[in-house]
Coordinates of C-alpha atoms in Angstrom, one line a residue:
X1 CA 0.0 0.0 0.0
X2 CA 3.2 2.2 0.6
X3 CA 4.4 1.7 -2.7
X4 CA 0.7 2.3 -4.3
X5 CA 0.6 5.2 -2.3
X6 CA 4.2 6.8 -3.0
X7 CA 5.4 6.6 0.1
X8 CA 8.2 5.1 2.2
X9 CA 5.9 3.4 4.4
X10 CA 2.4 3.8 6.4
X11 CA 1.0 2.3 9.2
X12 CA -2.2 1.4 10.3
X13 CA -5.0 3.5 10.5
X14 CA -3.5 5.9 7.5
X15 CA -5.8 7.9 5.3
X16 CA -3.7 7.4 1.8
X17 CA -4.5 7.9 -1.7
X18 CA -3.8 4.5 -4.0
X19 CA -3.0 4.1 -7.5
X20 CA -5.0 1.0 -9.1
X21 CA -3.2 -1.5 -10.9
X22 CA -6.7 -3.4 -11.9
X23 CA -10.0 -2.6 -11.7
X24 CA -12.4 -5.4 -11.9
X25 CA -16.4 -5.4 -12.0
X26 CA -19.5 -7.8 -13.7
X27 CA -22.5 -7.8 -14.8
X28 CA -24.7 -6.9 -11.4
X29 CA -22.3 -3.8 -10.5
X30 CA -21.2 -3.2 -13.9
X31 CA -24.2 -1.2 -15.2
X32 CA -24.3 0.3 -11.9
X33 CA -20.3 1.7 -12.0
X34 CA -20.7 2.8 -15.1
X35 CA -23.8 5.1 -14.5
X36 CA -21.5 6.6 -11.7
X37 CA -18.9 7.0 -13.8
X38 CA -21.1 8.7 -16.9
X39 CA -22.5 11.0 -14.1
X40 CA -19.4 12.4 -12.1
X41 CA -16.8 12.6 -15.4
X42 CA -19.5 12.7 -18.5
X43 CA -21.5 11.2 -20.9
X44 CA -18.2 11.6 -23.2
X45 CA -15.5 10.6 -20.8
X46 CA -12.5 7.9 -21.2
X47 CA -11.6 5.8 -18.7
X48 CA -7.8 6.3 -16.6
X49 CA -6.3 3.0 -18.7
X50 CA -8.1 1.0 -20.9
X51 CA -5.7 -1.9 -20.1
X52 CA -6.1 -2.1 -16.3
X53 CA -10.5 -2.7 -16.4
X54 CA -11.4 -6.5 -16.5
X55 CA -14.6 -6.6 -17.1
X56 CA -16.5 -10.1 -16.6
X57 CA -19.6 -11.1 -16.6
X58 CA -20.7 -14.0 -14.1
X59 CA -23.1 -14.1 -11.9
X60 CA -26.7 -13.3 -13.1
X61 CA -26.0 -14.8 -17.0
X62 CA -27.8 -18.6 -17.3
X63 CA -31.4 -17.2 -16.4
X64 CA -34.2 -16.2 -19.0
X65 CA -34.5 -12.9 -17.1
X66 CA -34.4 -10.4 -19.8
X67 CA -33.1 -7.5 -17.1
X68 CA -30.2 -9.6 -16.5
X69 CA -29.9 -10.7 -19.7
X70 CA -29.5 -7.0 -20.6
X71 CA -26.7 -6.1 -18.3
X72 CA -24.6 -8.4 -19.7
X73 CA -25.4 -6.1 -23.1
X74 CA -25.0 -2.5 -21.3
X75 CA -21.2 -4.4 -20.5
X76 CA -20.5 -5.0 -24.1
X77 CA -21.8 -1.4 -25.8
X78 CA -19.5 0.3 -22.4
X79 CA -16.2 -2.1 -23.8
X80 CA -17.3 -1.1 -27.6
X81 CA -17.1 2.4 -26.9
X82 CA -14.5 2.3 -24.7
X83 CA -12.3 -0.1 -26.6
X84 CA -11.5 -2.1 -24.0
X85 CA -9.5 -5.4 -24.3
X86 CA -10.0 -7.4 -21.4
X87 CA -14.1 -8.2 -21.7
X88 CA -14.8 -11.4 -21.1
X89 CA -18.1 -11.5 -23.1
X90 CA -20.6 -14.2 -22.8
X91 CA -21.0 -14.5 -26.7
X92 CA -18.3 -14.2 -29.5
X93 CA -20.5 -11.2 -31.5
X94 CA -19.2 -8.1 -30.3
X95 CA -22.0 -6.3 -31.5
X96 CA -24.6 -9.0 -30.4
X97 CA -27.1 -9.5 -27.8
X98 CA -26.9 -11.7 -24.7
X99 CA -30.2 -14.1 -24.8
X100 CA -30.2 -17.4 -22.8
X101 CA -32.2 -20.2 -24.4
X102 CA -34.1 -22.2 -21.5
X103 CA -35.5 -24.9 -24.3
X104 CA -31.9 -26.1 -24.2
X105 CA -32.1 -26.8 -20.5
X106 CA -29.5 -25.9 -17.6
X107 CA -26.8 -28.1 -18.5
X108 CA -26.0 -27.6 -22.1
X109 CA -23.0 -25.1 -22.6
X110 CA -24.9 -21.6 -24.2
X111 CA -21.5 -19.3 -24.0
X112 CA -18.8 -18.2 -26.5
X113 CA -15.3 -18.6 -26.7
X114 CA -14.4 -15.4 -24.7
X115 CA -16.4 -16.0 -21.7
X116 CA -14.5 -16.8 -18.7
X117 CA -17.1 -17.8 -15.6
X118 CA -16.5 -16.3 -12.1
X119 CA -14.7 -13.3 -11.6
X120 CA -12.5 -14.4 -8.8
X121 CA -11.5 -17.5 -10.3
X122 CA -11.4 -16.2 -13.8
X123 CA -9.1 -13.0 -12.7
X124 CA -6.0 -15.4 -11.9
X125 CA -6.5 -17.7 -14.7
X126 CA -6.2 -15.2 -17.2
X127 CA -2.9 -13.4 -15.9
X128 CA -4.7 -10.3 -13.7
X129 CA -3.5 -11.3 -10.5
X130 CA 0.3 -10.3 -9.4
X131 CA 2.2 -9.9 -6.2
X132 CA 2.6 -6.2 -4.5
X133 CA -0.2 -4.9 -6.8
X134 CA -3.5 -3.0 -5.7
X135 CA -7.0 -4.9 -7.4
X136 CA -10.1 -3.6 -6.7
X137 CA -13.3 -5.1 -7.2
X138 CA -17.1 -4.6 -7.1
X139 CA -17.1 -7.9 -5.3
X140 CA -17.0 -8.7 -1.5
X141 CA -14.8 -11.5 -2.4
X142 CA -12.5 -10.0 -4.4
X143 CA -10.5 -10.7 -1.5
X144 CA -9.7 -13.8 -2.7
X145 CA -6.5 -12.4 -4.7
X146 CA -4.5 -12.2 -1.9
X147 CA -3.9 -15.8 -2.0
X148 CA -1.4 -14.1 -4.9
X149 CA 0.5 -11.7 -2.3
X150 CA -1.5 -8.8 -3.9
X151 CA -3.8 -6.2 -1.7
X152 CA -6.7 -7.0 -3.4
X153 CA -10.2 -6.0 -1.8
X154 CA -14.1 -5.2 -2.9
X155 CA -15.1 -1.8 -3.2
X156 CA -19.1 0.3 -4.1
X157 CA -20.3 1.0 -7.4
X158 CA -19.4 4.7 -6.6
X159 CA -15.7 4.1 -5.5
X160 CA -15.3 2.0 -8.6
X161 CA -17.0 4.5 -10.5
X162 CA -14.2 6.9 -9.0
X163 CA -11.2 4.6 -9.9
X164 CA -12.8 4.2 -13.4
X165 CA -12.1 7.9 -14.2
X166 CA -9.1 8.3 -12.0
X167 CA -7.1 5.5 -11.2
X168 CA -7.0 6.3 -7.7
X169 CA -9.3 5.4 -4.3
X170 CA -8.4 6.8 -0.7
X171 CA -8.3 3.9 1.8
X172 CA -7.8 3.4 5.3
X173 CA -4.9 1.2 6.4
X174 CA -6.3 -1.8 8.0
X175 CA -4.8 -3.3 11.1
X176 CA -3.6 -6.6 10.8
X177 CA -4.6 -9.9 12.3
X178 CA -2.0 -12.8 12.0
X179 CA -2.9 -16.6 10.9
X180 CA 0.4 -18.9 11.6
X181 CA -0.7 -22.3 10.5
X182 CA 1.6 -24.8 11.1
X183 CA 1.6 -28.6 10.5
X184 CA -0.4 -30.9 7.6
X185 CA -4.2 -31.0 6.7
X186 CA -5.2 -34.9 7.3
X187 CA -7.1 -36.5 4.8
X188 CA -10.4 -35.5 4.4
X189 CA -9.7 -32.1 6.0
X190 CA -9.6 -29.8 3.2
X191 CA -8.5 -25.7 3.3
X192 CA -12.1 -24.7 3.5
X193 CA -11.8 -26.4 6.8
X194 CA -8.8 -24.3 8.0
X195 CA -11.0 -20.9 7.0
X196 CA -13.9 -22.2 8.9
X197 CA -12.0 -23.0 11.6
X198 CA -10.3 -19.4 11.7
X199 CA -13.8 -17.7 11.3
X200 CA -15.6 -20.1 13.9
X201 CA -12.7 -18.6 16.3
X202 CA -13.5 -14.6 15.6
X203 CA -16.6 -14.4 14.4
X204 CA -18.1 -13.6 11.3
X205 CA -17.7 -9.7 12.3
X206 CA -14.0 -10.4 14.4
X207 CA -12.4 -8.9 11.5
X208 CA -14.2 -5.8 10.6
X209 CA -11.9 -3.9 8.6
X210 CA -9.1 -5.7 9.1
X211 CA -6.0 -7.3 7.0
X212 CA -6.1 -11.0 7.7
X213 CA -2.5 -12.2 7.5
X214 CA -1.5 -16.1 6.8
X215 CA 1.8 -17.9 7.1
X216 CA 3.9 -20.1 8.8
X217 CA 5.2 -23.8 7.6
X218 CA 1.6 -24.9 6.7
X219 CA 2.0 -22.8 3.9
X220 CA 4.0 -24.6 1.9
X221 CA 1.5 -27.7 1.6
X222 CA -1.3 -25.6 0.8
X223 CA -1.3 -25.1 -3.1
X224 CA -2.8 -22.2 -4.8
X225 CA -6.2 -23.4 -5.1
X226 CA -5.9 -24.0 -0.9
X227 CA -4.8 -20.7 -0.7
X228 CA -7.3 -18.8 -2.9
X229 CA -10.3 -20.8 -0.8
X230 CA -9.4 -19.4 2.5
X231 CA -8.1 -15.6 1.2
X232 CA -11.6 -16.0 -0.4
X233 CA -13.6 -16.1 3.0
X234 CA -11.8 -13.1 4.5
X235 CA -15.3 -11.3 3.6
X236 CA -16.8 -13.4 5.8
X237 CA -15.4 -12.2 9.2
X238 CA -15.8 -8.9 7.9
X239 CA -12.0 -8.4 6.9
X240 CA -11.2 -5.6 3.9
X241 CA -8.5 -8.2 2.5
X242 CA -6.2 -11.5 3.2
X243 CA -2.3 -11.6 2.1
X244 CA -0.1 -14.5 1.9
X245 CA 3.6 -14.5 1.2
X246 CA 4.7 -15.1 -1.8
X247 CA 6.9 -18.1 -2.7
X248 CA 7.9 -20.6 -5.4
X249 CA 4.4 -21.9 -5.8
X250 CA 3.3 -18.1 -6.5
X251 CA 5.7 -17.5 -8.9
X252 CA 5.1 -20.5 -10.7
X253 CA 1.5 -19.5 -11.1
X254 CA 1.7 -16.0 -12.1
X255 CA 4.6 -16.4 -14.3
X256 CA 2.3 -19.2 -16.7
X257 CA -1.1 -17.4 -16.6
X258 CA 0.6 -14.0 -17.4
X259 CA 2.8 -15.5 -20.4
X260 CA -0.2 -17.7 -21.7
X261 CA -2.8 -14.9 -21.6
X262 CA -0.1 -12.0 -22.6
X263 CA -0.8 -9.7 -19.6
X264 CA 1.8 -7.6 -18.0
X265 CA 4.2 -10.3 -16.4
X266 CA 6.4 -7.6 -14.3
X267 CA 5.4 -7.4 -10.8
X268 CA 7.4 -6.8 -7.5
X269 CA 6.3 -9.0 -4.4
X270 CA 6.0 -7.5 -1.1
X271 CA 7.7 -9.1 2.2
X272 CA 6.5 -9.1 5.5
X273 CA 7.3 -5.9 7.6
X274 CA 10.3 -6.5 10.2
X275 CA 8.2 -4.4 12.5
X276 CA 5.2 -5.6 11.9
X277 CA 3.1 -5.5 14.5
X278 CA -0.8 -7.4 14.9
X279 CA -4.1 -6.8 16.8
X280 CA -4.5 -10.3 16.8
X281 CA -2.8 -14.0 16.7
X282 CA -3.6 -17.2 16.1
X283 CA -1.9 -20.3 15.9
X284 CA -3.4 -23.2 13.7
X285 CA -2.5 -26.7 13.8
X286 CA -3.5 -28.0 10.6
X287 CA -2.5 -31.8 11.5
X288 CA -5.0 -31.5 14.5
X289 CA -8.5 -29.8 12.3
X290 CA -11.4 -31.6 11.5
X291 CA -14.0 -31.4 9.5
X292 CA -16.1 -28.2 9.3
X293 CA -19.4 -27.1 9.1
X294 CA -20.6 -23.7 9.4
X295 CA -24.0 -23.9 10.2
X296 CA -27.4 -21.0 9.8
X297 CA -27.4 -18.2 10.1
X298 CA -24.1 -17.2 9.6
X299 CA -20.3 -18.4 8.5
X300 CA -19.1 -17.9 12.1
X301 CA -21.5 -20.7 13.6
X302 CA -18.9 -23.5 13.7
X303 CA -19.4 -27.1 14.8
X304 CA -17.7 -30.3 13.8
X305 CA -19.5 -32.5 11.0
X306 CA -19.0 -35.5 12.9
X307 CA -21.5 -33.6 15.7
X308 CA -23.8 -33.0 13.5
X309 CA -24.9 -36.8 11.8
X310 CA -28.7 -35.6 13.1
X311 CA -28.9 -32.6 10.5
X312 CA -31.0 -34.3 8.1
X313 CA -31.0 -32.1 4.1
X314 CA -32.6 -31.6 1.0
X315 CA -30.2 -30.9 -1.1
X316 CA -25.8 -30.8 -1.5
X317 CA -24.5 -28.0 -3.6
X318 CA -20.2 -27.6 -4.6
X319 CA -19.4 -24.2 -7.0
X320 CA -18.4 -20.9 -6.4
X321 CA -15.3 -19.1 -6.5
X322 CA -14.5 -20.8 -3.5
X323 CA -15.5 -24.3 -4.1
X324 CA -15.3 -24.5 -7.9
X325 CA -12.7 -25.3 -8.8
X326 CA -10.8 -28.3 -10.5
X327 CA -9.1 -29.5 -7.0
X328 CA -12.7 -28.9 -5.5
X329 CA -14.4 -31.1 -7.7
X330 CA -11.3 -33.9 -7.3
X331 CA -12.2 -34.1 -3.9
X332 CA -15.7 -34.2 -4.5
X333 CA -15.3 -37.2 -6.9
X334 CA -12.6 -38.7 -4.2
X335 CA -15.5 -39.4 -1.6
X336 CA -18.3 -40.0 -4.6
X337 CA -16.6 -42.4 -7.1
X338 CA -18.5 -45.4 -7.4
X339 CA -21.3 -44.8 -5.0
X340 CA -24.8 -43.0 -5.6
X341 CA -26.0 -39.7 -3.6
X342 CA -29.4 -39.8 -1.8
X343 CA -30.4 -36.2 -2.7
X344 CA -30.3 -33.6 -5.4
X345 CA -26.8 -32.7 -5.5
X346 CA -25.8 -29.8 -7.7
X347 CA -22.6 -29.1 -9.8
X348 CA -21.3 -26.1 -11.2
X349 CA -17.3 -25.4 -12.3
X350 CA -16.3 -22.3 -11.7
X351 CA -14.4 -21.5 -15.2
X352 CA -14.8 -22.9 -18.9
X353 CA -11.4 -24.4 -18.2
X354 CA -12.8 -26.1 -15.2
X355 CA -15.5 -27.4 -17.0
X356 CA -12.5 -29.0 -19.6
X357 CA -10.2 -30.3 -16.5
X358 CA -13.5 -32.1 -15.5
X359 CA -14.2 -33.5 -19.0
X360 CA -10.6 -34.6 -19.6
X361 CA -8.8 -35.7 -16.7
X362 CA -9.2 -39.3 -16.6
X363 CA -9.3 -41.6 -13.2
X364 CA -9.5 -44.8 -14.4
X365 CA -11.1 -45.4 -17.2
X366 CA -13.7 -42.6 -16.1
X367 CA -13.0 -39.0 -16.5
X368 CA -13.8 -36.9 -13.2
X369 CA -17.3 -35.4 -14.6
X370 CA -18.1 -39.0 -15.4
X371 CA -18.0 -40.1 -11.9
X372 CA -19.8 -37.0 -10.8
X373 CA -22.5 -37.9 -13.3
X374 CA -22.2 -41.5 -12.4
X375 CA -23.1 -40.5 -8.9
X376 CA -26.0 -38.8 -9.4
X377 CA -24.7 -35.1 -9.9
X378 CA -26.2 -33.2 -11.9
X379 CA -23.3 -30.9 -13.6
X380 CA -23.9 -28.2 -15.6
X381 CA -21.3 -26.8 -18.0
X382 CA -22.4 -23.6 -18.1
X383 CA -19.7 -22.0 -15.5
X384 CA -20.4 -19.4 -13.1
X385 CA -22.2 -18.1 -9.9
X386 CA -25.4 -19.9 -10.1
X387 CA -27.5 -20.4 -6.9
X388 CA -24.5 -19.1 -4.6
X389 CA -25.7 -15.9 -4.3
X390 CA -29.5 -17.1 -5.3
X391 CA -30.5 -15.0 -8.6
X392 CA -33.4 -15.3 -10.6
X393 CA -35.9 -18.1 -9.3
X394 CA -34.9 -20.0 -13.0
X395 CA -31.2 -20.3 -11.6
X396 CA -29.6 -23.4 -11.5
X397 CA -29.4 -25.1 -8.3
X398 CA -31.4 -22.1 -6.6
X399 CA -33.5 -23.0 -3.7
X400 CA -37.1 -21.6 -4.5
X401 CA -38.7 -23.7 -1.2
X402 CA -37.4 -24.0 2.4
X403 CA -35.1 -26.5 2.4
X404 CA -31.8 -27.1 4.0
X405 CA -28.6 -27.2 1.8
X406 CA -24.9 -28.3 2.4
X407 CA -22.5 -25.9 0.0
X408 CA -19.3 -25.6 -0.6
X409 CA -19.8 -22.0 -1.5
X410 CA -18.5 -18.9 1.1
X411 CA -21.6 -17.3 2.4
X412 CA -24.9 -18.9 4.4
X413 CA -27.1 -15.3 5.5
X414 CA -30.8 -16.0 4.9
X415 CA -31.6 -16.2 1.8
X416 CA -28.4 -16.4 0.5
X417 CA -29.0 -19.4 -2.3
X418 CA -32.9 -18.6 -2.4
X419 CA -35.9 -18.8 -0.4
X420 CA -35.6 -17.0 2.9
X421 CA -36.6 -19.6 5.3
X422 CA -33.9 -22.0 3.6
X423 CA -30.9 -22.9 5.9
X424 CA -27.6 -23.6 4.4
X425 CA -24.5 -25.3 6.1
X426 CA -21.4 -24.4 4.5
X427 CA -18.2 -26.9 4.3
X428 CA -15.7 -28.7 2.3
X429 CA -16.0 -30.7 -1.3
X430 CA -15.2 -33.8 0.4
X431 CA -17.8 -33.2 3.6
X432 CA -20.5 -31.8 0.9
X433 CA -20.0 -35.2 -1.2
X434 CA -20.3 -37.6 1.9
X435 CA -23.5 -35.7 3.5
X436 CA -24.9 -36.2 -0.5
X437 CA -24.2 -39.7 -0.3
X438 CA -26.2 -40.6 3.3
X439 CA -28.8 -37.4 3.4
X440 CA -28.1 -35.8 6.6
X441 CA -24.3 -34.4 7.4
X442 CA -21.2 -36.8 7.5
X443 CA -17.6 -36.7 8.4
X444 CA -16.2 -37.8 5.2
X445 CA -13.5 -39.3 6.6
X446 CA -16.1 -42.3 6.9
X447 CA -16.1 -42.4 3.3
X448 CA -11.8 -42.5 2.7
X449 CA -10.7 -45.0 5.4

């Protein structure tokens, strides 16, 4: 933030003005930003640097709603005018209209060859995600980029619609809380576990404003995807952003994605302070977690699964930008392969690519979707936020009764994946898979002995 900010060094609390090194928004904010934007700077105006706004559209896009069928247009006439070149469009024609086609059904693919799926998970894919940079977002979980050793947080439609014009955004220095996690995840224990864990011992407020730091000699089992699932859930103790260090593993990542997608590929990591100094510590034995579940009405309402065999459900749901991706759905498949779930059980890949890992990758002489099919999943190949945030009642997965729902996704208010009276317990892949497979919650260690 120093460096953003021109300056030697700040400290906590600090009122400092930030350049932006990306701006990021979608369909739902979008429209919304760039009304702001029109207003404060004109009807006429240009944004600060057509190359650092990724635009892409996710979340409200598989639904015959024509309103949200139409943001996904206001997105592509904004790019067109603006020449933009990192839109992730929904369909190839750039001077074409976005209409989903329910008479296919949910689980045919309806995108083009640009379209990229959910933000988060889309933004490090294609090379947007570097160490010591600033990312903003219109997205509470655009705090998932930190798993990149980046200070990446969400931000309003009228912030971004500030940065938009000017490449700048005054923030407030957040204090810092410290994660050390230390030790190996068992199997069965996945890094969704580790976040629950962490949030269970806060609250989902204990980090209100607040820079939630992880490190320690855990890190170094924990691969990117790990990583990314638990900066993702910062949001949900209320934290303005999450920062690992970087390492081998980051470098690895960053350097392929920003050479395959050609995006800038300079970028200067930032090390931990020798002074630093926390709010809070927390030590984490990853060898000694267990399975998670964070149960209604909120992500800070931890118990173990193996407490809760009694919690009978309705349905089992694993997507998201925190649990869709291709390691996420290995898991899933881990615990499912060659059995049958009891309930509706939901699939949705985060990213086109996902949605190829799936249909490719081979374990056996069954690729992984084939097992999740096998099982009684019902995957759909159209990639994005579906029923994680709820959206129209035609959204696939979305809960349009009360029922009760084990997710892999990151957030469990009321109402969160539908009908306000539904009740959803958040947890891991592999604990989603093995409560699909009996009906009521399970340990999945039961499954993988």
């Amino acid at each position: 933030m120093a460096r953003a900010a021109g300056k030697k060094k700040v400290e906590a609390g600090d009122n400092i003005w930030v350049q932006t090194d990306i701006l990021m928004t979608h369909d739902v904010c979008g429209p919304g930003t760039i009304g702001v934007f029109k207003r404060e700077f004109g009807d006429k105006a240009k944004v600060w640097d057509p190359n650092k706004v990724v635009i892409i559209p996710d979340h409200y896009i598989f639904t015959a709603d024509s309103k949200s069928n139409r943001n996904v247009d206001i997105l592509r006439e904004f790019v067109r005018e603006q020449n933009l070149p990192y839109f992730y469009d929904v369909i190839d024609d750039a001077n074409g209209t976005w209409k989903f086609d329910p008479s296919k059904g949910m689980l045919q693919k309806q995108y083009g060859s640009h379209y990229a799926g959910v933000c988060h998970t889309a933004l490090p894919q294609k090379g947007h995600t570097r160490p010591g940079e600033i990312l903003f977002g219109t997205d509470s979980h655009t705090c998932m980029a930190g798993a990149f050793n980046e200070f990446a947080t969400g931000i309003g439609n009228t912030d971004a619609g500030f940065v938009m014009g000017t490449g700048k955004l005054l923030l407030k220095v957040p204090e810092t809380m410290h994660f050390r996690l230390e030790g190996r995840l068992q199997p069965g224990v996945m890094a969704k576990d580790i976040i629950l864990h962490c949030i269970g011992e806060i609250g989902f407020d204990g980090a209100t404003y607040r820079a939630l730091q992880f490190d320690g000699s855990g890190i170094q089992y924990l691969t990117m995807d790990d990583r990314m699932t638990i900066a993702n859930m910062a949001i949900e103790a209320g934290g303005k952003n999450a920062i690992f260090e970087f390492d081998d593993q980051t470098k690895a990542a960053v350097d392929q994605r920003c050479k395959l997608n050609g995006t800038k590929e300079t970028y200067q990591p930032v090390e931990r302070d020798k002074k630093e100094k926390f709010v809070y510590e927390l030590t984490v034995d990853l060898s000694a977690l267990e399975p998670i579940v964070a149960c209604h009405p909120d992500p800070g309402q931890r118990k173990l699964a193996k407490d809760m065999t009694g919690t009978k459900l309705d349905r089992a749901y694993v997507g998201s930008c925190t649990g869709g991706k291709t390691s996420d759905f290995v898991e899933f498949a881990r615990v499912l392969r060659g059995r049958k779930v009891v309930i509706d059980t939901f699939g949705v890949p985060a990213t086109p690519e996902i949605v190829h890992d799936l249909q490719t990758a081979r374990w056996g002489d069954r690729t992984i979707w084939q097992i999740l099919t096998d099982a009684g999943v019902q995957m759909t190949e159209n990639a994005g936020c579906a029923a994680c945030l709820g959206g129209p009642v035609d959204t696939f997965g979305r809960m349009n009764a009360p029922m009760k729902c084990i997710s892999a996704t990151n957030r469990n208010f009321p109402g969160r994946m539908g009908h306000k009276e539904s009740q959803v317990f958040l947890a891991s892949p592999a604990t989603v898979a093995a409560s699909a497979l009996t009906g009521h919650i399970t340990d999945p260690r039961e499954f993988l002995s």
